[in-house]
Amino acid sequence: MNFTLYKREWKNNWILLLLFAAVLTMYACMIVSMFDPKMEDSLSIMSESMPEIFAAFGMADVGKTLLEFVTGYLYGMLLIAFPAVYIIILSNRLVARYVDNGSMAYILAVPSKRGRIIFTQAVFSISSLLVLLAYVAGVIIACSQFMFYGEMELAAFLKLNAGLFGLWIMLGGVCFLFSCIFNDTKWSAGLSTAFVVYSLLVQMVSQVGDKFENLKYITPLTMFQSDAFAAGNSEAWLGCIVMYIIGAVCYTAGIIVFTKRDLPI
């Protein structure tokens, strides 16, 4: 790794990370504070009044425990969609934007091999996602302990976050690969956005009744089975492992592509 570049990326991107952390903090605290077993019937009635909408956002089943409630209202969509936007922006900034505006020529002018430079960018991408996940999980645990002491099933919650991180790594790897392939930010950001939007929309539609259920097989988000993690189902780990593998392959492919291709610098 090039630690000078690594520290520079933290300096350049900490505001972006802080912004998304603040948004997720607001939603996390709000959702946890809404938990009330006595409101189960009221929330179920709301869900039954608009079943398609609630199902699309992964909130069809309210759940009886704090873990199930948080899983449905946070991990079903919010902790996928918002981090996905962060991943698109960050991936584009780490590689394609430098090439597009000519800054990559100055970065590669330092006495470091190109592979070392791009490996550093990949490590920063992964580590920033890890920091964001650790922070959000910490906020949820803190709020849960403060408002509903002892209600959160911590072991199952940590497993749920391990699965979520696999999803983030997969999205991060795909977007990083696009950023390494293209010189123009409009192509890098455009294809990354198209991939994420497609995945989210197909996932939402697949959850709206049996008629569209088979669509779940054409979106990678199906591999993250948040409800299965909350229920302690060991089969959820299979999809999680596949997501980690896809992410690792995409990050590796991005590094190889960037190292070998000609750059307009």
Tab-separated table of C-alpha atoms in Angstrom:
chain	number	residue	atom	x	y	z
A	1	MET	CA	0.000	0.000	0.000
A	2	ASN	CA	0.887	3.631	-0.453
A	3	PHE	CA	0.074	4.994	3.001
A	4	THR	CA	0.517	8.600	1.922
A	5	LEU	CA	-2.215	8.162	-0.691
A	6	TYR	CA	-4.340	6.210	1.789
A	7	LYS	CA	-4.211	9.057	4.306
A	8	ARG	CA	-4.931	11.551	1.549
A	9	GLU	CA	-8.091	9.673	0.580
A	10	TRP	CA	-9.323	9.828	4.159
A	11	LYS	CA	-8.681	13.561	4.134
A	12	ASN	CA	-10.499	13.974	0.803
A	13	ASN	CA	-13.497	11.804	1.602
A	14	TRP	CA	-14.204	12.141	5.306
A	15	ILE	CA	-16.906	14.751	4.718
A	16	LEU	CA	-18.691	12.427	2.294
A	17	LEU	CA	-18.507	9.604	4.830
A	18	LEU	CA	-19.703	11.916	7.622
A	19	LEU	CA	-22.679	13.055	5.560
A	20	PHE	CA	-23.946	9.532	4.950
A	21	ALA	CA	-23.177	8.520	8.535
A	22	ALA	CA	-25.317	11.432	9.741
A	23	VAL	CA	-28.240	10.446	7.499
A	24	LEU	CA	-28.061	6.820	8.614
A	25	THR	CA	-27.792	7.914	12.257
A	26	MET	CA	-31.059	9.801	11.931
A	27	TYR	CA	-32.875	6.834	10.410
A	28	ALA	CA	-31.338	4.319	12.826
A	29	CYS	CA	-32.312	6.289	15.924
A	30	MET	CA	-35.782	7.004	14.553
A	31	ILE	CA	-36.518	3.368	13.684
A	32	VAL	CA	-35.248	2.003	17.003
A	33	SER	CA	-37.315	4.573	18.925
A	34	MET	CA	-40.445	3.445	17.038
A	35	PHE	CA	-40.236	-0.080	18.437
A	36	ASP	CA	-43.112	-0.901	20.732
A	37	PRO	CA	-44.543	-4.429	21.013
A	38	LYS	CA	-47.894	-2.868	21.903
A	39	MET	CA	-48.001	-1.195	18.469
A	40	GLU	CA	-47.659	-4.484	16.604
A	41	ASP	CA	-51.352	-4.620	15.747
A	42	SER	CA	-51.401	-0.989	14.573
A	43	LEU	CA	-48.385	-1.496	12.333
A	44	SER	CA	-49.856	-4.714	10.981
A	45	ILE	CA	-53.047	-2.856	10.083
A	46	MET	CA	-50.997	-0.208	8.281
A	47	SER	CA	-49.120	-2.924	6.428
A	48	GLU	CA	-52.365	-4.622	5.409
A	49	SER	CA	-53.781	-1.332	4.119
A	50	MET	CA	-50.836	-0.874	1.727
A	51	PRO	CA	-49.380	-4.389	1.372
A	52	GLU	CA	-47.615	-3.793	-1.960
A	53	ILE	CA	-45.774	-0.698	-0.726
A	54	PHE	CA	-44.700	-2.261	2.558
A	55	ALA	CA	-43.644	-5.465	0.812
A	56	ALA	CA	-41.630	-3.584	-1.805
A	57	PHE	CA	-39.530	-1.974	0.913
A	58	GLY	CA	-39.098	-5.230	2.810
A	59	MET	CA	-41.382	-4.148	5.655
A	60	ALA	CA	-44.275	-6.559	5.214
A	61	ASP	CA	-43.473	-8.405	8.459
A	62	VAL	CA	-43.215	-6.068	11.451
A	63	GLY	CA	-41.834	-8.714	13.782
A	64	LYS	CA	-42.322	-9.168	17.513
A	65	THR	CA	-38.746	-8.607	18.731
A	66	LEU	CA	-36.501	-5.575	18.485
A	67	LEU	CA	-34.132	-7.459	16.171
A	68	GLU	CA	-36.957	-8.419	13.809
A	69	PHE	CA	-38.313	-4.875	13.865
A	70	VAL	CA	-34.942	-3.307	13.077
A	71	THR	CA	-34.251	-5.931	10.414
A	72	GLY	CA	-37.515	-5.208	8.617
A	73	TYR	CA	-37.439	-1.432	8.773
A	74	LEU	CA	-33.705	-0.792	8.353
A	75	TYR	CA	-31.992	-3.765	6.759
A	76	GLY	CA	-34.757	-4.433	4.252
A	77	MET	CA	-34.036	-1.303	2.200
A	78	LEU	CA	-32.627	1.777	3.977
A	79	LEU	CA	-29.245	0.229	4.842
A	80	ILE	CA	-28.954	-0.976	1.270
A	81	ALA	CA	-30.095	2.056	-0.736
A	82	PHE	CA	-28.250	4.851	1.094
A	83	PRO	CA	-24.884	3.049	1.358
A	84	ALA	CA	-25.270	2.104	-2.324
A	85	VAL	CA	-25.354	5.808	-3.211
A	86	TYR	CA	-22.239	6.344	-1.083
A	87	ILE	CA	-20.525	3.446	-2.867
A	88	ILE	CA	-21.319	4.876	-6.321
A	89	ILE	CA	-19.942	8.309	-5.424
A	90	LEU	CA	-16.864	6.992	-3.631
A	91	SER	CA	-15.900	4.467	-6.323
A	92	ASN	CA	-16.134	7.133	-8.987
A	93	ARG	CA	-13.974	9.505	-6.952
A	94	LEU	CA	-11.279	6.931	-6.220
A	95	VAL	CA	-10.292	6.116	-9.808
A	96	ALA	CA	-12.322	7.395	-12.769
A	97	ARG	CA	-12.458	11.007	-11.628
A	98	TYR	CA	-8.686	11.132	-11.227
A	99	VAL	CA	-8.257	9.815	-14.760
A	100	ASP	CA	-10.938	12.103	-16.169
A	101	ASN	CA	-9.526	15.334	-14.699
A	102	GLY	CA	-5.879	14.431	-15.286
A	103	SER	CA	-4.928	14.078	-11.614
A	104	MET	CA	-3.966	10.440	-12.076
A	105	ALA	CA	-0.841	11.548	-13.952
A	106	TYR	CA	0.411	13.282	-10.804
A	107	ILE	CA	-0.493	10.322	-8.587
A	108	LEU	CA	1.364	7.885	-10.840
A	109	ALA	CA	4.354	10.216	-10.949
A	110	VAL	CA	5.285	9.255	-7.400
A	111	PRO	CA	7.823	6.424	-7.013
A	112	SER	CA	5.166	3.708	-6.624
A	113	LYS	CA	4.040	1.065	-9.067
A	114	ARG	CA	0.602	1.439	-10.633
A	115	GLY	CA	-0.560	-1.776	-8.955
A	116	ARG	CA	0.359	-0.412	-5.562
A	117	ILE	CA	-1.607	2.778	-6.227
A	118	ILE	CA	-4.799	1.043	-7.333
A	119	PHE	CA	-4.508	-1.549	-4.545
A	120	THR	CA	-4.436	1.344	-2.071
A	121	GLN	CA	-7.640	2.731	-3.579
A	122	ALA	CA	-9.323	-0.658	-3.263
A	123	VAL	CA	-8.242	-0.983	0.370
A	124	PHE	CA	-9.567	2.492	1.120
A	125	SER	CA	-12.905	1.611	-0.476
A	126	ILE	CA	-13.276	-1.506	1.672
A	127	SER	CA	-12.028	0.098	4.883
A	128	SER	CA	-14.350	3.106	4.550
A	129	LEU	CA	-17.309	0.732	4.147
A	130	LEU	CA	-16.166	-1.154	7.228
A	131	VAL	CA	-15.952	2.080	9.215
A	132	LEU	CA	-19.445	3.095	8.076
A	133	LEU	CA	-20.894	-0.306	8.975
A	134	ALA	CA	-19.194	-0.383	12.386
A	135	TYR	CA	-20.481	3.115	13.128
A	136	VAL	CA	-24.083	2.397	12.084
A	137	ALA	CA	-24.152	-0.916	13.952
A	138	GLY	CA	-22.724	0.850	17.002
A	139	VAL	CA	-25.419	3.530	16.824
A	140	ILE	CA	-28.180	0.920	16.611
A	141	ILE	CA	-26.747	-1.031	19.554
A	142	ALA	CA	-26.331	2.142	21.634
A	143	CYS	CA	-29.882	3.303	20.907
A	144	SER	CA	-31.250	-0.162	21.622
A	145	GLN	CA	-29.445	-0.434	24.932
A	146	PHE	CA	-30.480	3.091	25.954
A	147	MET	CA	-34.160	2.802	24.996
A	148	PHE	CA	-34.779	-0.954	25.359
A	149	TYR	CA	-32.040	-2.345	27.549
A	150	GLY	CA	-31.438	-6.043	26.999
A	151	GLU	CA	-33.959	-6.376	24.168
A	152	MET	CA	-31.482	-6.586	21.291
A	153	GLU	CA	-30.153	-10.060	20.472
A	154	LEU	CA	-26.552	-8.975	19.990
A	155	ALA	CA	-25.119	-12.225	18.579
A	156	ALA	CA	-27.778	-12.463	15.863
A	157	PHE	CA	-27.481	-8.733	15.206
A	158	LEU	CA	-23.744	-8.992	14.582
A	159	LYS	CA	-24.315	-11.892	12.174
A	160	LEU	CA	-26.882	-9.759	10.351
A	161	ASN	CA	-24.281	-7.018	9.916
A	162	ALA	CA	-21.725	-9.505	8.638
A	163	GLY	CA	-24.230	-10.390	5.940
A	164	LEU	CA	-24.925	-6.740	5.161
A	165	PHE	CA	-21.210	-6.057	4.815
A	166	GLY	CA	-21.019	-8.845	2.247
A	167	LEU	CA	-23.683	-7.033	0.225
A	168	TRP	CA	-21.802	-3.727	0.499
A	169	ILE	CA	-18.568	-5.422	-0.563
A	170	MET	CA	-20.300	-6.880	-3.611
A	171	LEU	CA	-21.749	-3.503	-4.631
A	172	GLY	CA	-18.432	-1.814	-3.886
A	173	GLY	CA	-16.515	-4.317	-6.000
A	174	VAL	CA	-18.798	-3.916	-9.014
A	175	CYS	CA	-18.728	-0.102	-8.854
A	176	PHE	CA	-14.944	-0.101	-8.300
A	177	LEU	CA	-14.521	-2.314	-11.372
A	178	PHE	CA	-16.533	0.136	-13.512
A	179	SER	CA	-14.393	2.983	-12.191
A	180	CYS	CA	-11.221	1.126	-13.172
A	181	ILE	CA	-12.483	0.270	-16.655
A	182	PHE	CA	-13.651	3.685	-17.851
A	183	ASN	CA	-11.745	6.942	-18.289
A	184	ASP	CA	-14.877	9.089	-18.351
A	185	THR	CA	-16.751	9.622	-15.089
A	186	LYS	CA	-20.108	9.734	-16.863
A	187	TRP	CA	-19.636	6.108	-17.952
A	188	SER	CA	-18.259	4.959	-14.632
A	189	ALA	CA	-20.937	6.645	-12.534
A	190	GLY	CA	-23.653	5.950	-15.097
A	191	LEU	CA	-23.117	2.196	-15.249
A	192	SER	CA	-22.637	1.959	-11.484
A	193	THR	CA	-25.905	3.810	-10.946
A	194	ALA	CA	-27.679	1.669	-13.546
A	195	PHE	CA	-26.487	-1.523	-11.844
A	196	VAL	CA	-27.584	-0.366	-8.390
A	197	VAL	CA	-30.947	1.041	-9.520
A	198	TYR	CA	-31.694	-2.111	-11.525
A	199	SER	CA	-30.855	-4.323	-8.543
A	200	LEU	CA	-32.979	-2.279	-6.140
A	201	LEU	CA	-36.002	-1.970	-8.429
A	202	VAL	CA	-36.066	-5.658	-9.348
A	203	GLN	CA	-35.691	-6.560	-5.678
A	204	MET	CA	-38.603	-4.291	-4.741
A	205	VAL	CA	-40.873	-5.632	-7.483
A	206	SER	CA	-40.012	-9.248	-6.629
A	207	GLN	CA	-41.336	-8.702	-3.108
A	208	VAL	CA	-44.755	-7.447	-4.233
A	209	GLY	CA	-46.727	-10.693	-4.264
A	210	ASP	CA	-46.348	-14.127	-5.799
A	211	LYS	CA	-46.875	-12.870	-9.347
A	212	PHE	CA	-43.412	-11.278	-9.485
A	213	GLU	CA	-41.627	-13.557	-7.021
A	214	ASN	CA	-39.437	-15.192	-9.672
A	215	LEU	CA	-37.789	-11.838	-10.386
A	216	LYS	CA	-35.719	-12.376	-7.253
A	217	TYR	CA	-33.537	-14.728	-9.275
A	218	ILE	CA	-32.302	-11.918	-11.544
A	219	THR	CA	-31.134	-9.482	-8.867
A	220	PRO	CA	-27.986	-10.007	-6.769
A	221	LEU	CA	-29.633	-8.405	-3.723
A	222	THR	CA	-31.616	-11.600	-3.160
A	223	MET	CA	-28.460	-13.192	-1.771
A	224	PHE	CA	-28.757	-10.969	1.300
A	225	GLN	CA	-31.489	-12.697	3.317
A	226	SER	CA	-31.890	-10.304	6.220
A	227	ASP	CA	-34.878	-12.140	7.687
A	228	ALA	CA	-32.981	-15.426	7.622
A	229	PHE	CA	-30.065	-13.865	9.518
A	230	ALA	CA	-32.460	-12.460	12.117
A	231	ALA	CA	-34.080	-15.886	12.473
A	232	GLY	CA	-30.705	-17.576	12.882
A	233	ASN	CA	-31.034	-19.583	9.683
A	234	SER	CA	-27.626	-20.993	8.728
A	235	GLU	CA	-28.588	-21.083	5.028
A	236	ALA	CA	-28.305	-17.290	4.960
A	237	TRP	CA	-24.516	-17.666	5.117
A	238	LEU	CA	-24.385	-19.312	1.702
A	239	GLY	CA	-25.576	-16.170	-0.083
A	240	CYS	CA	-23.340	-14.085	2.174
A	241	ILE	CA	-20.241	-16.057	1.183
A	242	VAL	CA	-21.133	-15.745	-2.497
A	243	MET	CA	-21.436	-11.953	-2.120
A	244	TYR	CA	-18.016	-11.744	-0.492
A	245	ILE	CA	-16.543	-13.831	-3.310
A	246	ILE	CA	-18.155	-11.661	-6.007
A	247	GLY	CA	-16.880	-8.528	-4.297
A	248	ALA	CA	-13.344	-9.909	-3.992
A	249	VAL	CA	-13.345	-10.994	-7.637
A	250	CYS	CA	-14.558	-7.574	-8.818
A	251	TYR	CA	-12.005	-5.663	-6.731
A	252	THR	CA	-9.242	-7.959	-8.000
A	253	ALA	CA	-10.436	-7.609	-11.600
A	254	GLY	CA	-10.500	-3.818	-11.212
A	255	ILE	CA	-6.912	-3.809	-9.966
A	256	ILE	CA	-5.748	-6.033	-12.836
A	257	VAL	CA	-7.609	-4.026	-15.500
A	258	PHE	CA	-6.274	-0.713	-14.244
A	259	THR	CA	-2.726	-2.048	-14.001
A	260	LYS	CA	-2.642	-3.355	-17.572
A	261	ARG	CA	-4.671	-0.835	-19.607
A	262	ASP	CA	-3.488	2.293	-21.352
A	263	LEU	CA	-4.392	5.539	-19.621
A	264	PRO	CA	-4.929	8.924	-21.339
A	265	ILE	CA	-2.311	10.705	-19.245
